Tab-separated table of C-alpha atoms in Angstrom:
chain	number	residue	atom	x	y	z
A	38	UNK	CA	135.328	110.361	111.287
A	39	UNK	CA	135.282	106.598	112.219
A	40	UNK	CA	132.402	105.854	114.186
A	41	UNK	CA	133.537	103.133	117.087
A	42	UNK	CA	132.810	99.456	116.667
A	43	UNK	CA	129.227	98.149	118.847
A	44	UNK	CA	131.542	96.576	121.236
A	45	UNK	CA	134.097	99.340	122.294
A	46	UNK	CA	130.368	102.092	122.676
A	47	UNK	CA	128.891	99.017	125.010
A	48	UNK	CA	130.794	96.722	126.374
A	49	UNK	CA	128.753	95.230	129.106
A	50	UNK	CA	125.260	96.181	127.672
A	51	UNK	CA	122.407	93.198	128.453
A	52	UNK	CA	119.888	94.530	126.127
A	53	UNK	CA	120.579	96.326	122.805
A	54	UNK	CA	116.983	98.209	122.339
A	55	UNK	CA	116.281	99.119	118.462
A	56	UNK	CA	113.936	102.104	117.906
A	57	UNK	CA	112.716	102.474	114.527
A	58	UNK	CA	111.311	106.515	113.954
A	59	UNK	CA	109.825	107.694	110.577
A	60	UNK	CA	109.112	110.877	111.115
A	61	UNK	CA	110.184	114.459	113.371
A	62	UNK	CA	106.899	114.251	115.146
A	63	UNK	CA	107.282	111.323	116.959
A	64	UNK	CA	108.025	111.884	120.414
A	65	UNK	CA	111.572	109.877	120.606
A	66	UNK	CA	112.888	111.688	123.417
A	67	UNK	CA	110.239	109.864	125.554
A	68	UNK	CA	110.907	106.649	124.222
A	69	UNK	CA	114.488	106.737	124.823
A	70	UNK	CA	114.209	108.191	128.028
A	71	UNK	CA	112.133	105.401	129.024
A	72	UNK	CA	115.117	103.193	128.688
A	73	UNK	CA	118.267	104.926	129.500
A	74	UNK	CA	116.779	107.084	132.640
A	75	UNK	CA	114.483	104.001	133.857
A	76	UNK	CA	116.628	101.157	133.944
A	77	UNK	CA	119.350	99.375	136.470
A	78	UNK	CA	120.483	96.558	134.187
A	79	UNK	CA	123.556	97.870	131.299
A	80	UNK	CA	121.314	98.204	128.230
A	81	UNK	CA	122.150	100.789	125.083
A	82	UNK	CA	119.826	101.727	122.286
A	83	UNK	CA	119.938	102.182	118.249
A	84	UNK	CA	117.419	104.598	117.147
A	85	UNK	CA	117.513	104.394	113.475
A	86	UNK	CA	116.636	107.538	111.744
A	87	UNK	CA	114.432	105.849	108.898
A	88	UNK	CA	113.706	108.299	105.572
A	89	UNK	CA	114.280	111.133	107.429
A	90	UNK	CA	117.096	113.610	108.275
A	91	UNK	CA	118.798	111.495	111.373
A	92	UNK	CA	120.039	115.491	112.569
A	93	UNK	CA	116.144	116.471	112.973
A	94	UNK	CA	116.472	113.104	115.102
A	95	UNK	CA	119.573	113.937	117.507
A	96	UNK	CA	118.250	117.348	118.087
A	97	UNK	CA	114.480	115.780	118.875
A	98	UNK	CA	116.515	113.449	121.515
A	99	UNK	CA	117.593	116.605	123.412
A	100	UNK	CA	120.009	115.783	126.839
A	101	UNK	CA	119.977	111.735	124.771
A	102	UNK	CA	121.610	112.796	121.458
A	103	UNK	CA	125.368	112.218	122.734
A	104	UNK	CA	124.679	109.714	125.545
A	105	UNK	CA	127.435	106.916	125.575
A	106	UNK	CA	124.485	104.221	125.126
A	107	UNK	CA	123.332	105.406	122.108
A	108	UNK	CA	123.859	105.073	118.669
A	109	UNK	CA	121.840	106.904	115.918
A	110	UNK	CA	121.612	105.278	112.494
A	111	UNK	CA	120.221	106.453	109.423
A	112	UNK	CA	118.717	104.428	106.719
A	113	UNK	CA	117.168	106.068	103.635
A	114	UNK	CA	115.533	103.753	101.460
A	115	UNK	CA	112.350	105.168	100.343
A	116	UNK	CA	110.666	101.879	101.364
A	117	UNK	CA	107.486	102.868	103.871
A	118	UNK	CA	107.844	99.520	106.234
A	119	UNK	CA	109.891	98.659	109.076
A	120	UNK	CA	111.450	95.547	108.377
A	121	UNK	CA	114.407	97.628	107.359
A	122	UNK	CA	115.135	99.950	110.289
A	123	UNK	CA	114.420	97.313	112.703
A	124	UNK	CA	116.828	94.635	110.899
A	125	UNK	CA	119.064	97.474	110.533
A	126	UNK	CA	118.994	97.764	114.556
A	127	UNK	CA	119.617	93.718	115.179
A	128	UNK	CA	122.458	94.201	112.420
A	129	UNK	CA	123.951	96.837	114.786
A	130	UNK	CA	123.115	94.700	118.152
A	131	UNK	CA	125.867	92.348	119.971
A	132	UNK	CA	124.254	92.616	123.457
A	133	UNK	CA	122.689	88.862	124.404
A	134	UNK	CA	119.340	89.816	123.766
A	135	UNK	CA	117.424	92.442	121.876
A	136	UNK	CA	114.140	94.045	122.150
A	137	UNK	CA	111.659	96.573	119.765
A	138	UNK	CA	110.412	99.501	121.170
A	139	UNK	CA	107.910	101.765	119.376
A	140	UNK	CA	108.525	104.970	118.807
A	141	UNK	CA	105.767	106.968	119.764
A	142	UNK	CA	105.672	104.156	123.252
A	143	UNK	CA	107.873	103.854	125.905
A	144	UNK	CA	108.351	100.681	128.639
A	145	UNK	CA	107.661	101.608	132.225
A	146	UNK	CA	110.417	102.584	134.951
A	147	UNK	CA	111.755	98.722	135.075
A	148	UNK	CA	110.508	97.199	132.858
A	149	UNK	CA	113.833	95.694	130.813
A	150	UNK	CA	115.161	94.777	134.244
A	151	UNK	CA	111.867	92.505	135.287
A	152	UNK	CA	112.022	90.657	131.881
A	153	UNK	CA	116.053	90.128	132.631
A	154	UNK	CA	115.139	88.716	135.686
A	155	UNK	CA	112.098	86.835	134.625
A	156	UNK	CA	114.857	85.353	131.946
A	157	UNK	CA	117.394	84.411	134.613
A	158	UNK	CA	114.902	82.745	136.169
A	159	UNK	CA	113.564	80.503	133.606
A	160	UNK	CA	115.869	80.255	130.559
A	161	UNK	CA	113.373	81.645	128.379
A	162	UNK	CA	114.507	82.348	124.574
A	163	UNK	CA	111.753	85.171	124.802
A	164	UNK	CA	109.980	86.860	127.351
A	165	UNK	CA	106.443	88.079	126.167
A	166	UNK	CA	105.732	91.478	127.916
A	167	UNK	CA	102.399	92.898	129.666
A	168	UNK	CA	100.990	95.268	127.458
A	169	UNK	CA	98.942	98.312	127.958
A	170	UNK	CA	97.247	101.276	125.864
A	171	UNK	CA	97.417	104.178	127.967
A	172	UNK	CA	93.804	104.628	129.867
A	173	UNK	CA	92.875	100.645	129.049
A	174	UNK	CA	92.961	97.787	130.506
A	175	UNK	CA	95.851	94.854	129.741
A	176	UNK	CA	96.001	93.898	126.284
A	177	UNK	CA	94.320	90.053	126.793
A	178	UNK	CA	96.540	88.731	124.035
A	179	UNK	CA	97.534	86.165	123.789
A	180	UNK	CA	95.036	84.586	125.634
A	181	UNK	CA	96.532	82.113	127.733
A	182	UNK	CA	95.650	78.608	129.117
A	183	UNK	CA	94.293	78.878	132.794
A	184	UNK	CA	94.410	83.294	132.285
A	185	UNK	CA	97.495	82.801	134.347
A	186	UNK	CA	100.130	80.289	133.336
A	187	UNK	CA	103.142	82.296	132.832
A	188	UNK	CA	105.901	79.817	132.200
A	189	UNK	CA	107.122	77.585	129.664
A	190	UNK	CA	104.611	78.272	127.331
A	191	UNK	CA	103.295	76.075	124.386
A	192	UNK	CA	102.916	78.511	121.044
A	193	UNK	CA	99.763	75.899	120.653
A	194	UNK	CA	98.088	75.493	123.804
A	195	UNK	CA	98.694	79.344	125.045
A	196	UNK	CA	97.742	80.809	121.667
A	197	UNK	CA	100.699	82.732	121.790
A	198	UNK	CA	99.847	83.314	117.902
A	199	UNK	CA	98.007	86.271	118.447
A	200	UNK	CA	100.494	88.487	120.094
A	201	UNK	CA	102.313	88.757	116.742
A	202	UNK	CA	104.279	91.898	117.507
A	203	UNK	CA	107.329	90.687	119.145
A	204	UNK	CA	107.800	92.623	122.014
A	205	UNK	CA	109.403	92.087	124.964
A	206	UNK	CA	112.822	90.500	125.408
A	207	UNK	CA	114.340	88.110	122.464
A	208	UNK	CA	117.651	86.026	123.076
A	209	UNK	CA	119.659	87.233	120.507
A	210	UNK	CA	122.156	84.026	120.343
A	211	UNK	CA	119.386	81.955	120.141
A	212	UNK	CA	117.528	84.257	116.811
A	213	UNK	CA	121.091	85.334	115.821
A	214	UNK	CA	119.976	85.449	112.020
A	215	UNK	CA	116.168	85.604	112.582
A	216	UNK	CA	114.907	89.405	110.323
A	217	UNK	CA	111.814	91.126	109.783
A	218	UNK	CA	110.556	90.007	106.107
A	219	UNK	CA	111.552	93.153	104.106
A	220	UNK	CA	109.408	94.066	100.949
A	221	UNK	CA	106.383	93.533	102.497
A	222	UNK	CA	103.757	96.208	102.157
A	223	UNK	CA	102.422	95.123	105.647
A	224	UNK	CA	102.913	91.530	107.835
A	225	UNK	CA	106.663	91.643	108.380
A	226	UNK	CA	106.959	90.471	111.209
A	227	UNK	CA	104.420	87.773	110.938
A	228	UNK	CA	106.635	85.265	110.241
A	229	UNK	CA	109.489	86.504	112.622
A	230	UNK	CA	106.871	86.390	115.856
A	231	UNK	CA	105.855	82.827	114.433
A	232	UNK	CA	109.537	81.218	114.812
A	233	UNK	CA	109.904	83.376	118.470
A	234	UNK	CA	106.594	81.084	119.370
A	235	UNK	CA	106.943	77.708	117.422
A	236	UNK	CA	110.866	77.334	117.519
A	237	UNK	CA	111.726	78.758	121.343
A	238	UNK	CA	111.441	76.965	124.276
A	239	UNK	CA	110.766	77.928	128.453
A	240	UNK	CA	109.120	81.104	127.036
A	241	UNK	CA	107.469	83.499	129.379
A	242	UNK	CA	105.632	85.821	130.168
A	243	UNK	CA	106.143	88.775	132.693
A	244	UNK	CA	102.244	89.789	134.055
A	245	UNK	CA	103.532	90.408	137.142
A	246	UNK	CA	106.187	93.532	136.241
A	247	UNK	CA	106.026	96.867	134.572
A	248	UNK	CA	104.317	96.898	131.513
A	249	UNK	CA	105.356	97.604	127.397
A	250	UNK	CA	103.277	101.091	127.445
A	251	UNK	CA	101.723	102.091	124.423
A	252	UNK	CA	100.484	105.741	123.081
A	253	UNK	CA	97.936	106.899	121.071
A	254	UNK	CA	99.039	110.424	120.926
A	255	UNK	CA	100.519	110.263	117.665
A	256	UNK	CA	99.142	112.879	114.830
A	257	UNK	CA	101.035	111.899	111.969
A	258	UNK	CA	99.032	108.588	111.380
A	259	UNK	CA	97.811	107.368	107.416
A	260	UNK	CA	95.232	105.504	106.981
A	261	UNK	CA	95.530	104.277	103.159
A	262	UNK	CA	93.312	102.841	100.372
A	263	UNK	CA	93.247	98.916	100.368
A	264	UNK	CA	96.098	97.288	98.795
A	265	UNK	CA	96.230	94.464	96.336
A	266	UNK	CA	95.159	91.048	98.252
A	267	UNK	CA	98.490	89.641	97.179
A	268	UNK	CA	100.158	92.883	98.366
A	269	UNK	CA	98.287	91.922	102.084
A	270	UNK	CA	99.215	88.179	102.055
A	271	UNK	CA	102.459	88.041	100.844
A	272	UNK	CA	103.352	87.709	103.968
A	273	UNK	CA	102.206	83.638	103.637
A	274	UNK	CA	105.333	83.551	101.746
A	275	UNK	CA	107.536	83.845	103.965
A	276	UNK	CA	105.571	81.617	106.369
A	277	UNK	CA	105.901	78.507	103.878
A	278	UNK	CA	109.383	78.981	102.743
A	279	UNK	CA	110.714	78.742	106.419
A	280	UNK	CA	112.390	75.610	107.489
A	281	UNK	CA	110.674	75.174	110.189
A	282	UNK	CA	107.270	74.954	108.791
A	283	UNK	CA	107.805	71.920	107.083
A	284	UNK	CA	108.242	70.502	110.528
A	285	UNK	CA	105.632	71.619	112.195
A	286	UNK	CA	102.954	69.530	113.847
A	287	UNK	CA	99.672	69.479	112.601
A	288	UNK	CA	97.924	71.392	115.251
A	289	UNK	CA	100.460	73.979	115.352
A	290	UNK	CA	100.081	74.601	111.810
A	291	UNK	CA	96.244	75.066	112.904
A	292	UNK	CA	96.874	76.943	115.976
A	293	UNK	CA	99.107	79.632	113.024
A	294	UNK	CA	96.502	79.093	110.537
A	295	UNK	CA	93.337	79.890	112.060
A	296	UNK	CA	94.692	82.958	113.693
A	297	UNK	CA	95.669	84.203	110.360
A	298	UNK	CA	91.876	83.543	109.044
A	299	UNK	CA	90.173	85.146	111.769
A	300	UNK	CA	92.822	88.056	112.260
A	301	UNK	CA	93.937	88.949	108.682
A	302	UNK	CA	91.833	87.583	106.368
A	303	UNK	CA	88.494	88.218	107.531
A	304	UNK	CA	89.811	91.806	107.863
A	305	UNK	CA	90.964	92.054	104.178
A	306	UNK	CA	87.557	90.619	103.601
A	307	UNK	CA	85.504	93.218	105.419
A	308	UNK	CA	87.974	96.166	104.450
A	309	UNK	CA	87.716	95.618	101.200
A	310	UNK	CA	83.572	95.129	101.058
A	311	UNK	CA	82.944	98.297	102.806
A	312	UNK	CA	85.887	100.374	99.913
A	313	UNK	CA	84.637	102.344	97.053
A	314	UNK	CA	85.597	99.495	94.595
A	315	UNK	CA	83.623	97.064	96.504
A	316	UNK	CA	84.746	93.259	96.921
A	317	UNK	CA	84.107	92.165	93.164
A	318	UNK	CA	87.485	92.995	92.170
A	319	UNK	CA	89.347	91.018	94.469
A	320	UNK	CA	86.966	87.835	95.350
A	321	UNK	CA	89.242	85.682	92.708
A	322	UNK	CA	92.842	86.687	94.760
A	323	UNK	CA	90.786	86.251	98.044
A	324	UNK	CA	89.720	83.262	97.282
A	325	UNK	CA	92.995	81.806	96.240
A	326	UNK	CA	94.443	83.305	99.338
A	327	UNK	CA	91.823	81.057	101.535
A	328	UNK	CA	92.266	77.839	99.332
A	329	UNK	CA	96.509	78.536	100.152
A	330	UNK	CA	95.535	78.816	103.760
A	331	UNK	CA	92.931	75.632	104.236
A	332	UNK	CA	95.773	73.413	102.168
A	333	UNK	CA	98.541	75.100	104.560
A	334	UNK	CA	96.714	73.509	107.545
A	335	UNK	CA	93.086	71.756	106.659
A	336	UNK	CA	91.564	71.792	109.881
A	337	UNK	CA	91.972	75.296	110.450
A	338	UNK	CA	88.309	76.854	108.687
A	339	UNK	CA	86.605	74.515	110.760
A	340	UNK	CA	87.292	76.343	113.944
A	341	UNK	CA	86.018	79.476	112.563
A	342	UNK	CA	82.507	80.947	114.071
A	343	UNK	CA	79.282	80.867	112.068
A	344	UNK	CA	79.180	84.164	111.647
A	345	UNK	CA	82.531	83.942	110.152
A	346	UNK	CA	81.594	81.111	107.824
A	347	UNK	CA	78.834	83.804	106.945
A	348	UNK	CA	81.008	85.912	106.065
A	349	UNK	CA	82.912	84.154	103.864
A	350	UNK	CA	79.570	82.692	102.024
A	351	UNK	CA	78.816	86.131	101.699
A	352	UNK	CA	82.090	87.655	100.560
A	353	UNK	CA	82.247	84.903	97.960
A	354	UNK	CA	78.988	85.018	96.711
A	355	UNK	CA	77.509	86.158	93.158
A	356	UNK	CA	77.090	89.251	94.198
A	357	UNK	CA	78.221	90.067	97.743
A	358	UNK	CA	76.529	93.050	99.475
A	359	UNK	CA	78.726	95.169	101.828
A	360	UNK	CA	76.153	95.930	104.283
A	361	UNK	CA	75.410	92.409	105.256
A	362	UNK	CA	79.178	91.897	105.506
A	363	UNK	CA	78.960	95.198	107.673
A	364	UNK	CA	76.398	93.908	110.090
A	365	UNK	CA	78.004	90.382	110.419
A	366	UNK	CA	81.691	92.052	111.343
A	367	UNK	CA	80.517	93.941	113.838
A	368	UNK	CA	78.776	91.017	115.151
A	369	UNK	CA	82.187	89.141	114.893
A	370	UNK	CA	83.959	92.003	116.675
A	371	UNK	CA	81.057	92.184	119.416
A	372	UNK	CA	81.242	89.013	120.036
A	373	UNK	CA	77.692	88.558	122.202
A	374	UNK	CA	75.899	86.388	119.871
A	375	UNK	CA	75.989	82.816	120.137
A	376	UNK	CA	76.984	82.920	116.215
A	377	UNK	CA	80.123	84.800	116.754
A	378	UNK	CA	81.566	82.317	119.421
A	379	UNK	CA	80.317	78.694	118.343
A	380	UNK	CA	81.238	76.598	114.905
A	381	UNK	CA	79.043	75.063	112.496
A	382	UNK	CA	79.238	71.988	114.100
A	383	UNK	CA	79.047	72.588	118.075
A	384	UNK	CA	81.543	69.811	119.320
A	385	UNK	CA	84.130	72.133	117.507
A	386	UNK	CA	83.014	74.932	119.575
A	387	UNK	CA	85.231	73.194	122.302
A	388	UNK	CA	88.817	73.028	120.783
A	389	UNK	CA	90.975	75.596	122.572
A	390	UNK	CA	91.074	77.361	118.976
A	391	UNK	CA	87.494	77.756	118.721
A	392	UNK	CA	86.068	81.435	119.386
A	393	UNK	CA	84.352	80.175	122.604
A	394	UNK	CA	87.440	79.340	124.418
A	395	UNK	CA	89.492	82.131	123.509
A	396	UNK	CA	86.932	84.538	124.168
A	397	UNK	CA	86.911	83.308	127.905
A	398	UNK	CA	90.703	83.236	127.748
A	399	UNK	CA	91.313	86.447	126.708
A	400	UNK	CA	88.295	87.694	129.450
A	401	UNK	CA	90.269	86.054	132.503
A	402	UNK	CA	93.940	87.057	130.792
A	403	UNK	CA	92.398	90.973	130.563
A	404	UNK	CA	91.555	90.763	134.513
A	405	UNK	CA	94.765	90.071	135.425
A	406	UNK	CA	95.677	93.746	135.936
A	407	UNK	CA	93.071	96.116	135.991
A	408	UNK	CA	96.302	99.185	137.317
A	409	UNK	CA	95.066	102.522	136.213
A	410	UNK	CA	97.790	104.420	134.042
């Protein structure tokens, strides 16, 4: 049987929602219902059934399976990563803008229609959502400039580098052609958040309506052995090759950069040091990885905390001992000491990039919402 064409299913949609699911567990009845029962605006959704039977999907959709605004796909290509279900979702999307949803989350009753009209109202080629972990407070990140500034945001000044996940609401004529990076073992959609931030313009963000929910309920979680660095990185790749990082300014190459050090590679460090193998076999691709980064944008290290600087002395050393790595990250993570929020060289400690600042950032972005779910 022919299946009909995007545009004769959904005419009028707004929104065209992909949800990628990898497994029967995963609650996707919830997820969808989150969207088709909970929202005024015309939206439809592609759940894309993703090495997996997509029949054990329809029947885990229940009343959703044969709803006009859905469409299930199926992809089956033996590749564990999301870059492509979710490209197979945009692929499939004709509505004017698109938006990710988790499957194992849901958005809260309104949700699509508050970022619509928080779009309306400023033009915005994406609107970043509120986010929230069931029983936490608001995800602080990113931190932005002033805790509260909520329009036309500057990927630079409002750090908007560290909400790499791009959630929320994407124009899709604008991105038409932007993907996830597929064959990545992890970081796909580094690169794809990057161009939302450094390449948009008016974006937004929506603290003041329902929120992006997220779950922890999931049981089907892996937690695997540490890849190759390369494997981690190659991510960088993708970053490089873009057009538009040839362009960029020099402090928004540092404002990408330095999240990248802090985030993901003093992760991979501190991963790696506390495996079975130990660092030793991969301090020669780590440090080629950092010497790629500090030549991608030189100022970036600089704006690193001591501790982190100790880190990396450590990690690189002779012989580099896991549990003084151990202490140190958890000093990072803590961040109480003065070490873990000021640089090596204190007037540093200032620049809105500097641990410092986005500490307090992050502190006054966190207390924006403090609503109990």
């Amino acid at each position: 049987m022919t299946e009909p064409t995007h545009d004769e299913q959904f005419p009028e949609a707004l929104v065209d929602v992909t949800i990628a699911v990898h497994t029967t567990s995963r609650p996707i009845r919830r997820a969808v219902s989150s969207i088709l029962t909970h929202t005024s605006s015309p939206v439809s959704v592609n759940v894309v059934a993703h090495n997996v039977d997509p029949e054990k999907i329809r029947a885990n959709l229940g009343e959703f399976a044969d709803h006009p605004r859905l469409r299930l796909l199926s992809l089956q290509d033996g590749i564990a990563s999301p870059a492509g279900p979710m490209n197979l979702g945009f692929d499939h999307s004709t509505a004017p803008f698109v938006s990710l949803l988790g499957s194992d989350d849901e958005f809260a009753p309104g949700a699509l229609d508050s970022w619509l009209a928080v779009q309306a109202e400023t033009g915005a080629t994406t609107v970043i959502p509120k986010v929230i972990i069931i029983g936490r407070p608001m995800n602080p990140l990113p931190p932005l400039r002033g805790g509260r500034r909520t329009r036309r945001l500057n990927a630079d000044r409002d750090r908007l580098s560290y909400r790499t996940a791009p959630l929320g609401l994407i124009d899709r004529r604008r991105f038409n052609r932007l993907r996830f990076a597929e064959g990545l073992a992890s970081g796909e959609d580094i690169a794809y958040s990057a161009e939302l931030w450094f390449t948009g313009s008016e974006i937004a963000v929506d603290l003041e309506g329902p929120a992006y929910l997220c779950h922890e309920d999931a049981v089907d979680r892996v937690t695997s052995a540490p890849r190759a660095v390369a494997e981690d990185f190659a991510f960088v790749d993708a970053i490089e090759a873009a057009p538009w990082f040839s362009t960029m300014r020099r402090s928004d190459r540092v404002a990408l950069i330095v999240k990248i050090l802090r985030i993901h590679f003093l992760d991979a460090v501190a991963t790696r040091a506390l495996s079975d193998e130990g660092l030793g076999p991969h301090q020669s691709a780590l440090q080629e990885v950092f010497d790629r980064l500090r030549r991608m944008a030189p100022g970036a290290p600089a704006l690193l905390s001591r501790v982190d600087h100790r880190i990396l002395q450590e990690a690189f050393s002779e012989k580099p001992s896991p549990e003084r790595i151990q202490i140190l990250a958890h000093d990072r993570w803590n961040q109480r000491s003065f070490g873990a929020l000021l640089t090596p060289n204190p007037i540093r400690s200032l620049h809105r990039h500097a641990m410092i600042r986005l500490f307090n950032a992050a502190n006054r972005t966190s207390k924006l919402d403090q609503s109990p779910l």
